[in-house]
Amino acid sequence: MPKEPPASKAAFAPLPITARGFGIHINGTLKGSPRLVYANGSHVIIRDLNDPGSSRVFAEHKCAVNVAVFSPNGEWVASGDSEGSVMIWGAKNMIIKNTVRCCRSILDISWSDDGKRVIAVGDGGGGFFGKVFMWDSQNAIGEISNNSKKLLSCAFKPGRPYRVVTVSEEKQVNFYEGPPFKFKQSDRTHTNYPNCVRYSNNGEYFASCGSDKKIVLFDGESGDKIKEFSPSHTGSIYSLSWSPDDSKILTCGGDKTVKMWNVESGSVEKTFTFGKEMSSMQVSCLWLGEYLISVSLSGDINFLDVDNPSTPKKIWSGHQSSIDSIDVSPDGSAVYSGDRDGRICRFECKTSEVEPLKGTGHAGSPIVKLAVSCDGSKLYSVGFDNKLFVSDTTTLAISDSYESFDGQPTCLAASHKDPDLCVVGTSRGLLYVCSGGHESSKLALGFEPTSIGFSPDDDEICVGGKDKLAHIYAFSGTTIGSPGATLDKHTDLVSSIFYSADGKFLTTTDNGRHVFVWNRTDLSTPTNPTGWLFHQARVTQCAWTKDSELLLTCSSDEQVIIWPRAKEGKSSKRKKTDPAHLGGVIDMKILGDSSFATVGVDRFIRIWDIAV
């Protein structure tokens, strides 16, 4: 059985991965519940169009997935990857039915209307640029010939007589009759790459669009050209989709617009506009029943409003790249996340709304750590750019001012008492105390810090290091005092530190899988003297619930473990979520009395109930 995380309260999926100058193909179905499917890295994402917090992930591909398409009945998905394999699997149970090798890299897939045949095309190897096959038996039913360069898109004619059409980097539209499918003719109207080709739902027509800014309409049965639509976009056209009644076509392009065309007249009926920035280029579109959807270069998924073309009905925002840190608002209503593209977002737990923070900020540098101030008014962020930024959580604006450090930040913690105060550790072995977003004092540690935490009363801080030790320092105001106890039970770098809210316990973890619980009245020996080694890989984060009753830990082994008897130093009655995230859990935070948030290698943010 394929691995998939168990159901969580909410699962915020990553966005489609995009690249400037290229379109992507997204797909959906109205069968069962309305769902959208697309690729992110080696994963295929399925999202409920009525609930952005309801998402699933298919993770059986071993390399980047380029396209995924539902079968006509919505029961199956065909997904193609960069190594030329098409996997056909159940949309409900995620079980693989067949794997078919088609070419060097799959770029597009289309099903026949009866759900029995599939065409997959892409980059060729050994002269093979695509394949038409029976999905259940894998038997080939024709040749996709007359090509010497990449096939960028394909479409299967609905209804008999069956036809398939492809477009290629040779700037031609190729038409095939069958089955068995054989080449019939080419059209060379396009003067630059045709990026997408799609049949109308009734099979009467098909249309292509390209980087030459052209939209061309063809007869669906003969393959003959009928007309071009003009005037068109002012930039490359990356994608097109037909309306349910086939009277209109939706197109999108590099000119940052989506256009709705009347097929009969060939004229534009609506132009949907977006921002002027490069990230507002539109790289994909889909007309699915009542849903008119486009994808921006930023990955944002836009739900278009026919009555208000300048403003989408809603936008699904989020992250395309890996998320390395999260933190939560003090009231548990929101999760803040930072990714390797320097993007920071806020996820609202109740509404499932996601909004990116505004401002230049880290300007594309990966986010290392986030921390929310104790009153929830500020969000501190540090990144690979060696800078600390402070964001306003009301306006979601990132400050234009920042503090620069000597060395790359490695850890960050916000004060429990002073909303203007945070502490940052760097790779140069320095610990900075910052007030109002700027340096107040610093201390040379003599080791590289890897994790840090404030005690609940702010009277001390604990700093974990690459030296395999956890060092405790007195703290007052903005001053780091003299060193106190040194916790020396770890066998690898100290990966996380967390004080219980009642101030009685301190937990430290390491890359060697250890979890130690320390009673602060006696730090000479942990309450679990040899540490717990129930995780199978490095422990990435630990946290106590707000009532200080339960300890939670997460790991690169994909697990979250809840320890009900941690204060007693006992590991019995522990419960685990496995897998919480495919590939491993990166970070975790307690949301409230009964829930917590996690983020993983799969780029999902998940909200869980605390169950013991």
XYZ file of C-alpha atoms in Angstrom:
612
model
C 0.000 0.000 0.000
C 1.283 3.504 -0.790
C 2.116 5.570 2.284
C -0.144 8.519 3.014
C -0.495 10.565 6.208
C -3.667 9.855 8.220
C -6.482 12.380 8.135
C -5.651 15.610 9.933
C -7.918 18.514 10.890
C -6.518 20.474 7.967
C -3.888 19.896 5.301
C -2.577 22.971 3.494
C -0.959 21.764 0.283
C 1.982 23.309 -1.565
C 1.303 25.253 -4.751
C 2.159 24.085 -8.282
C 5.801 24.524 -9.218
C 6.288 26.979 -12.079
C 9.182 28.383 -14.099
C 9.438 31.652 -15.997
C 8.944 31.197 -19.727
C 7.067 27.915 -19.411
C 3.449 26.939 -18.964
C 2.186 24.102 -16.801
C -0.791 21.759 -17.168
C -3.361 21.473 -14.372
C -6.472 19.312 -14.394
C -9.631 18.681 -12.431
C -12.818 16.674 -12.127
C -16.403 17.325 -11.063
C -17.129 13.645 -10.483
C -17.700 12.925 -6.809
C -16.475 16.152 -5.250
C -14.926 18.922 -7.381
C -11.167 18.439 -7.225
C -8.028 19.959 -8.678
C -4.878 17.957 -9.425
C -1.354 19.222 -10.124
C 2.307 18.462 -9.478
C 4.761 19.768 -6.907
C 8.200 18.189 -7.033
C 7.913 14.406 -6.971
C 4.420 14.596 -5.490
C 0.947 14.817 -7.011
C -1.478 17.030 -5.093
C -5.263 16.563 -5.072
C -7.261 19.452 -3.563
C -10.952 19.842 -2.826
C -12.112 22.947 -4.684
C -14.612 23.749 -1.926
C -12.156 23.354 0.947
C -8.551 24.574 0.582
C -7.634 22.799 3.822
C -8.650 19.408 2.412
C -5.808 17.954 0.352
C -4.166 14.628 -0.399
C -0.755 13.651 -1.724
C 0.474 10.843 -3.981
C 4.181 10.249 -3.462
C 5.146 7.145 -5.434
C 7.135 8.933 -8.156
C 10.886 8.971 -7.556
C 11.568 12.108 -9.589
C 9.845 15.342 -10.576
C 6.252 14.992 -11.763
C 5.337 17.229 -14.705
C 1.629 16.536 -15.217
C -1.323 14.714 -13.649
C -4.770 14.155 -15.183
C -8.004 12.645 -13.829
C -9.746 9.923 -15.815
C -13.172 10.934 -17.196
C -14.983 9.186 -14.326
C -12.752 10.801 -11.686
C -11.735 7.425 -10.251
C -8.190 7.308 -11.614
C -5.246 9.639 -12.097
C -2.526 9.350 -14.727
C 0.661 11.168 -13.720
C 3.834 11.544 -15.758
C 7.346 12.245 -14.532
C 10.701 13.518 -15.753
C 12.036 9.988 -16.280
C 9.326 9.110 -18.799
C 7.037 6.985 -16.629
C 3.263 7.285 -16.505
C 1.668 5.940 -13.330
C -2.043 5.200 -13.266
C -3.451 5.031 -9.748
C -6.666 5.212 -7.775
C -7.709 8.717 -6.791
C -9.243 7.353 -3.566
C -6.897 4.594 -2.427
C -3.699 5.829 -4.128
C -2.920 2.255 -5.254
C -0.944 2.020 -8.503
C -2.729 0.067 -11.230
C -0.065 0.343 -13.928
C 3.247 1.986 -14.722
C 4.022 2.613 -18.394
C 7.322 3.820 -19.849
C 6.583 6.227 -22.711
C 9.567 8.476 -23.487
C 12.437 10.316 -21.821
C 10.253 12.824 -19.934
C 6.454 13.187 -19.840
C 5.101 16.690 -20.483
C 1.379 16.095 -21.091
C -1.272 13.366 -20.827
C -4.813 12.962 -22.164
C -7.493 10.275 -21.665
C -10.046 9.052 -24.194
C -13.632 9.844 -23.217
C -14.373 6.205 -22.317
C -11.420 6.136 -19.939
C -9.791 3.162 -21.666
C -7.020 4.815 -23.681
C -4.260 7.242 -22.767
C -1.847 9.351 -24.790
C 1.330 10.607 -23.119
C 3.918 12.817 -24.833
C 7.113 14.643 -23.999
C 10.845 14.692 -24.562
C 12.002 11.813 -26.738
C 14.729 9.286 -26.326
C 15.695 6.940 -29.141
C 13.165 8.655 -31.372
C 10.161 7.995 -29.106
C 8.304 11.171 -28.140
C 5.000 9.687 -27.042
C 2.757 6.686 -26.780
C -0.928 5.806 -27.069
C -1.860 2.780 -24.983
C -4.669 0.900 -23.254
C -4.447 1.986 -19.642
C -5.197 -1.407 -18.106
C -3.144 -3.687 -20.392
C -0.418 -1.193 -21.415
C -0.787 -2.405 -25.022
C 0.300 0.203 -27.574
C -2.408 1.234 -30.039
C -0.456 3.271 -32.540
C 2.632 5.344 -33.152
C 3.250 9.003 -32.421
C 5.566 9.538 -35.382
C 6.793 12.431 -37.544
C 8.605 14.153 -34.650
C 12.212 15.060 -33.978
C 11.781 17.506 -31.070
C 9.849 17.663 -27.794
C 6.095 17.200 -27.856
C 4.739 19.866 -25.526
C 1.064 18.959 -25.339
C -1.517 16.448 -26.555
C -5.262 15.895 -26.685
C -7.595 12.934 -27.263
C -10.740 13.572 -29.297
C -13.904 12.779 -27.308
C -16.154 10.312 -29.156
C -15.680 8.275 -32.286
C -14.036 8.395 -34.722
C -11.069 8.748 -32.362
C -8.306 11.201 -33.123
C -5.265 12.454 -31.233
C -3.372 15.682 -31.745
C 0.050 16.843 -30.530
C 2.065 20.073 -30.644
C 5.842 20.234 -30.709
C 8.958 22.371 -30.547
C 9.088 21.961 -34.327
C 6.322 24.604 -34.285
C 3.792 22.228 -35.773
C 0.466 20.675 -34.870
C 0.378 16.958 -35.732
C -2.880 15.102 -36.328
C -3.353 11.327 -36.028
C -6.215 8.993 -36.957
C -6.963 5.632 -35.390
C -6.899 3.362 -33.572
C -4.356 2.117 -34.337
C -3.161 5.699 -34.529
C -1.153 6.816 -37.531
C 0.091 10.204 -38.611
C -2.187 11.974 -41.085
C -1.078 15.611 -41.407
C 0.714 18.607 -39.908
C -0.140 22.278 -39.624
C 2.605 24.903 -39.448
C 0.578 28.018 -38.690
C 2.499 28.584 -35.467
C 5.752 30.507 -35.860
C 6.956 29.771 -32.324
C 6.386 26.946 -29.864
C 2.733 25.886 -29.586
C 2.435 25.316 -25.832
C -0.972 23.721 -25.445
C -3.621 21.907 -27.476
C -7.102 20.925 -26.263
C -10.208 19.341 -27.806
C -13.657 20.784 -27.232
C -15.872 18.648 -25.001
C -18.045 17.538 -27.934
C -15.043 16.754 -30.144
C -16.146 19.123 -32.912
C -13.052 21.326 -32.626
C -9.608 21.507 -31.128
C -7.515 24.609 -30.509
C -3.832 25.332 -30.013
C -2.022 28.309 -28.510
C 1.625 29.270 -28.489
C 4.541 31.527 -27.734
C 3.872 33.270 -31.055
C 0.763 34.797 -29.380
C -1.502 32.833 -31.738
C -4.677 30.876 -31.025
C -5.643 28.527 -33.857
C -8.946 26.650 -34.251
C -9.136 23.317 -36.117
C -11.820 20.889 -37.230
C -11.876 18.076 -34.679
C -12.440 15.216 -37.124
C -10.450 16.214 -40.209
C -7.682 18.185 -38.478
C -8.048 21.042 -40.967
C -7.394 24.596 -39.857
C -10.498 26.768 -39.539
C -9.245 30.166 -38.326
C -7.006 32.179 -36.032
C -8.253 34.351 -33.177
C -7.050 37.952 -33.386
C -6.009 40.247 -31.798
C -4.590 37.941 -29.176
C -2.378 38.271 -26.092
C 0.630 40.596 -26.134
C 2.884 37.861 -24.724
C 3.335 34.113 -25.012
C 0.150 32.088 -24.533
C 0.777 29.133 -22.246
C -2.541 27.386 -21.774
C -6.138 27.113 -22.959
C -9.332 25.471 -21.741
C -12.837 25.068 -23.190
C -16.078 26.134 -21.510
C -18.500 23.298 -20.622
C -20.771 24.203 -23.574
C -17.815 24.663 -25.986
C -18.928 28.174 -26.925
C -15.943 29.843 -25.278
C -12.221 29.321 -24.738
C -10.140 30.509 -21.803
C -6.480 31.397 -22.464
C -3.672 32.761 -20.323
C -0.255 34.219 -20.975
C 2.897 36.069 -20.158
C 1.125 39.411 -20.523
C -0.339 38.758 -17.044
C -3.893 38.321 -18.317
C -6.468 35.598 -18.797
C -8.853 36.064 -21.723
C -12.256 34.584 -22.467
C -12.931 34.116 -26.192
C -16.147 33.635 -28.149
C -15.420 30.653 -30.401
C -17.877 31.590 -33.139
C -16.792 35.216 -33.522
C -13.170 34.731 -32.462
C -13.393 37.846 -30.297
C -12.471 38.535 -26.677
C -15.427 38.729 -24.298
C -13.559 39.209 -21.026
C -10.016 40.069 -19.997
C -9.030 39.126 -16.448
C -6.191 41.279 -15.153
C -3.659 40.752 -12.374
C -0.699 42.673 -10.968
C 2.104 44.237 -12.955
C 4.919 42.294 -11.278
C 6.569 39.334 -12.993
C 5.009 36.886 -10.518
C 1.578 37.773 -11.963
C 2.313 36.099 -15.308
C -0.414 33.511 -15.928
C 1.006 30.086 -16.780
C -2.034 27.787 -16.734
C -5.819 27.912 -16.868
C -8.735 25.526 -16.428
C -12.474 25.872 -17.013
C -14.144 23.234 -14.838
C -17.907 23.626 -14.564
C -18.544 26.811 -12.612
C -14.860 27.160 -11.722
C -12.622 29.360 -13.864
C -9.101 28.864 -12.557
C -5.685 30.239 -13.446
C -2.209 29.758 -12.004
C 0.232 32.636 -11.572
C 3.991 32.338 -11.958
C 4.095 32.683 -8.156
C 2.096 29.455 -7.962
C -0.988 31.233 -6.630
C -4.222 29.576 -7.758
C -6.767 32.198 -8.835
C -10.530 31.649 -8.950
C -11.746 34.087 -11.599
C -14.841 36.259 -11.268
C -16.668 36.828 -14.565
C -18.532 39.782 -13.047
C -15.351 41.407 -11.748
C -12.443 40.529 -14.081
C -9.950 42.721 -12.215
C -10.308 40.868 -8.898
C -10.443 37.083 -8.426
C -13.197 35.640 -6.253
C -10.481 34.097 -4.131
C -6.808 33.197 -4.332
C -5.181 30.093 -2.931
C -1.738 31.248 -1.904
C 1.031 29.435 -0.050
C 4.411 27.932 -0.840
C 6.007 26.262 -3.842
C 9.323 25.394 -2.184
C 10.368 23.666 1.038
C 9.225 25.214 4.321
C 11.910 25.146 7.003
C 10.182 26.938 9.868
C 6.748 27.660 11.295
C 5.425 29.482 14.343
C 1.927 30.188 15.613
C -0.013 33.113 17.032
C -0.427 33.054 20.844
C -4.170 32.431 20.519
C -3.592 29.516 18.147
C -5.631 31.046 15.335
C -2.867 31.295 12.730
C 0.266 29.543 11.519
C 3.161 31.519 10.027
C 5.525 29.767 7.628
C 8.734 30.639 5.796
C 10.198 28.867 2.763
C 13.419 28.561 0.793
C 12.298 31.211 -1.699
C 12.112 33.765 1.102
C 8.311 33.791 1.088
C 6.425 34.101 4.382
C 2.711 33.285 4.667
C -0.021 33.297 7.282
C -2.466 30.377 7.375
C -5.765 31.021 9.162
C -6.724 27.800 10.932
C -10.507 28.351 11.049
C -11.084 29.714 7.549
C -8.195 27.946 5.746
C -7.326 31.287 4.151
C -3.676 31.883 3.284
C -2.074 35.264 2.732
C 1.555 36.045 1.896
C 3.297 38.823 3.777
C 3.909 42.027 1.847
C 7.263 43.656 1.254
C 10.702 42.892 -0.129
C 11.910 41.246 3.063
C 14.500 38.525 2.572
C 14.296 39.040 -1.212
C 14.469 35.414 -2.254
C 16.905 34.217 0.420
C 15.788 31.072 2.275
C 14.081 31.592 5.621
C 15.953 29.864 8.458
C 13.659 30.501 11.433
C 10.476 32.340 12.404
C 9.296 33.441 15.851
C 6.092 35.235 16.872
C 6.316 37.823 19.656
C 4.655 36.985 22.967
C 1.730 39.348 22.306
C 1.318 38.167 18.709
C 1.855 41.616 17.212
C 5.173 40.888 15.512
C 6.788 38.136 13.485
C 10.568 37.829 13.586
C 12.334 36.142 10.671
C 15.981 35.347 9.925
C 17.394 34.015 6.677
C 20.386 33.068 4.572
C 20.867 36.781 3.861
C 22.189 37.154 7.461
C 19.344 39.537 8.317
C 16.572 39.883 10.881
C 13.275 41.353 9.706
C 10.262 42.280 11.823
C 6.778 41.984 10.315
C 3.517 43.501 11.539
C 1.004 40.672 11.978
C -1.970 43.035 11.633
C -1.015 44.569 8.286
C 1.171 41.598 7.241
C 3.795 44.132 6.160
C 7.489 43.279 6.408
C 9.536 46.181 7.734
C 11.892 47.938 5.340
C 14.531 48.135 8.082
C 16.525 45.149 9.282
C 19.440 44.040 11.428
C 22.485 42.409 9.820
C 24.594 39.785 11.575
C 28.133 38.474 11.412
C 27.436 34.987 10.122
C 24.352 33.137 8.976
C 21.549 32.852 11.547
C 21.079 29.311 12.822
C 18.463 29.745 15.544
C 15.926 32.274 16.810
C 13.714 32.658 19.880
C 11.245 35.337 20.963
C 10.936 36.522 24.549
C 7.985 35.278 26.632
C 7.655 38.658 28.387
C 8.816 41.447 26.065
C 7.188 41.586 22.585
C 10.076 43.712 21.281
C 12.755 41.219 22.271
C 14.295 38.249 20.472
C 17.598 36.362 20.478
C 19.463 35.188 17.357
C 22.358 32.735 17.139
C 24.732 32.674 14.165
C 27.183 30.297 12.520
C 30.090 32.437 13.759
C 29.330 31.437 17.358
C 27.662 34.730 18.254
C 24.436 35.254 20.186
C 22.629 38.543 19.508
C 19.980 40.100 21.725
C 17.734 42.315 19.588
C 15.214 44.869 20.818
C 12.852 46.556 18.392
C 14.445 44.570 15.588
C 17.979 45.839 16.208
C 21.015 44.645 18.143
C 21.148 45.552 21.830
C 23.963 43.252 22.914
C 25.862 40.173 21.827
C 27.904 37.377 23.305
C 30.702 35.284 21.815
C 29.752 31.729 22.734
C 32.805 29.740 21.731
C 30.634 27.220 19.887
C 28.141 27.298 17.019
C 24.565 27.541 18.347
C 21.968 25.272 16.739
C 18.879 25.822 18.919
C 17.684 28.218 21.586
C 14.821 28.705 24.028
C 13.674 31.177 26.696
C 12.456 30.038 30.095
C 8.816 31.087 30.742
C 9.899 33.925 33.056
C 12.740 35.046 30.743
C 15.227 34.606 33.595
C 17.377 32.237 31.560
C 18.011 30.961 28.075
C 19.193 27.558 26.994
C 21.424 27.358 23.918
C 22.105 24.071 22.146
C 25.220 23.721 20.048
C 27.199 21.744 17.551
C 29.427 20.874 20.503
C 26.709 18.376 21.597
C 25.984 20.417 24.725
C 23.063 22.496 25.964
C 24.318 25.624 27.755
C 22.195 27.574 30.214
C 22.759 31.322 30.722
C 21.182 33.815 33.060
C 19.190 36.507 31.261
C 17.957 39.927 32.347
C 16.516 42.764 30.283
C 18.655 42.691 27.172
C 21.721 41.196 28.796
C 22.985 37.632 28.647
C 24.464 36.827 32.046
C 26.944 34.318 33.307
C 26.788 30.689 32.189
C 25.081 28.202 34.468
C 24.574 24.481 34.080
C 25.778 22.566 31.032
C 23.706 19.586 29.920
C 26.115 16.995 28.569
C 24.121 13.862 27.745
C 23.794 14.417 24.003
C 25.742 12.446 21.391
C 25.151 14.830 18.470
C 24.310 18.480 17.872
C 21.384 19.735 19.959
C 18.496 20.162 17.518
C 15.728 21.659 19.670
C 15.030 23.107 23.120
C 11.714 23.746 24.867
C 10.724 24.798 28.398
C 7.370 23.677 29.797
C 4.970 26.576 30.425
C 4.930 25.939 34.188
C 8.704 26.341 34.200
C 9.357 22.976 35.837
C 10.779 21.040 32.898
C 13.198 21.506 30.028
C 13.379 19.218 26.996
C 16.398 18.935 24.707
C 16.784 16.768 21.587
C 19.580 15.958 19.174
C 20.469 14.677 15.728
C 21.388 11.353 17.316
C 17.667 10.595 17.946
C 17.801 11.364 21.686
C 15.020 13.041 23.651
C 15.987 14.189 27.164
C 13.625 15.583 29.802
C 15.191 17.628 32.597
C 13.613 18.609 35.919
C 14.877 22.140 36.507
C 15.226 21.569 40.239
C 18.077 19.136 39.511
C 19.858 19.430 36.168
C 22.606 16.977 37.049
C 20.680 14.036 35.574
C 17.661 13.967 33.234
C 14.473 12.298 34.437
C 15.077 9.765 31.658
C 18.808 9.189 32.311
C 19.716 7.443 29.045
C 17.346 9.457 26.873
C 14.619 8.105 24.633
C 15.593 6.646 21.253
C 12.165 5.787 19.879
C 12.601 8.019 16.844
C 14.440 6.406 13.934
C 16.202 9.566 12.721
C 17.179 13.035 13.950
C 14.660 14.720 16.213
C 13.804 18.049 14.600
C 11.586 19.728 17.209
C 10.010 19.307 20.628
C 7.198 21.145 22.406
C 5.168 20.979 25.622
C 1.415 21.533 25.580
C 0.226 24.771 27.150
C -0.879 22.973 30.325
C 2.596 21.388 30.634
C 1.071 17.904 30.733
C 2.166 16.428 27.407
C 5.443 16.468 25.505
C 5.484 16.206 21.709
C 8.466 15.469 19.479
C 8.856 15.179 15.711
C 11.551 13.722 13.521
C 12.986 13.151 10.083
C 11.597 9.610 10.455
C 8.149 11.043 9.481
C 6.768 10.576 13.013
C 5.250 12.755 15.700
C 5.314 11.143 19.148
C 3.162 12.277 22.091
C 4.642 11.444 25.513
C 1.912 11.497 28.236
C 4.305 10.509 31.056
C 7.292 12.640 30.111
C 7.332 14.477 33.450
C 7.779 11.138 35.186
C 10.634 10.260 32.879
C 8.624 7.358 31.495
C 8.047 6.500 27.837
C 5.046 4.221 28.308
C 1.643 5.052 26.802
C 3.291 7.129 24.106
C 1.353 7.539 20.872
C 2.678 8.313 17.441
C 1.450 9.622 14.131
C 3.281 7.776 11.364
C 3.667 9.101 8.774
C 2.792 12.645 9.766
C 4.647 13.902 6.677
C 6.121 11.927 3.811
C 9.887 12.354 3.854
C 10.057 13.654 7.412
C 8.726 16.296 9.805
C 10.708 19.546 9.801
C 9.002 21.695 12.436
C 6.118 21.606 14.911
C 4.298 24.079 17.156
C 1.494 23.786 19.725
C -1.623 25.668 18.569
C -3.835 25.500 21.641
C -5.030 23.174 24.364
C -5.980 20.434 21.931
C -4.151 20.863 18.618
C -0.745 21.347 17.037
C 0.723 22.257 13.647
C 3.470 20.524 11.669
C 5.344 21.074 8.426
C 7.249 18.450 6.500
C 9.464 17.563 3.590
C 6.260 17.074 1.562
C 5.744 20.873 1.872
C 2.365 20.394 3.562
C 1.309 22.270 6.674
C -0.966 20.033 8.733
C -3.165 20.746 11.747
C -3.700 17.843 14.165
C -5.790 17.063 17.225
C -3.773 16.072 20.269
C -5.019 12.569 21.064
C -3.656 10.353 23.863
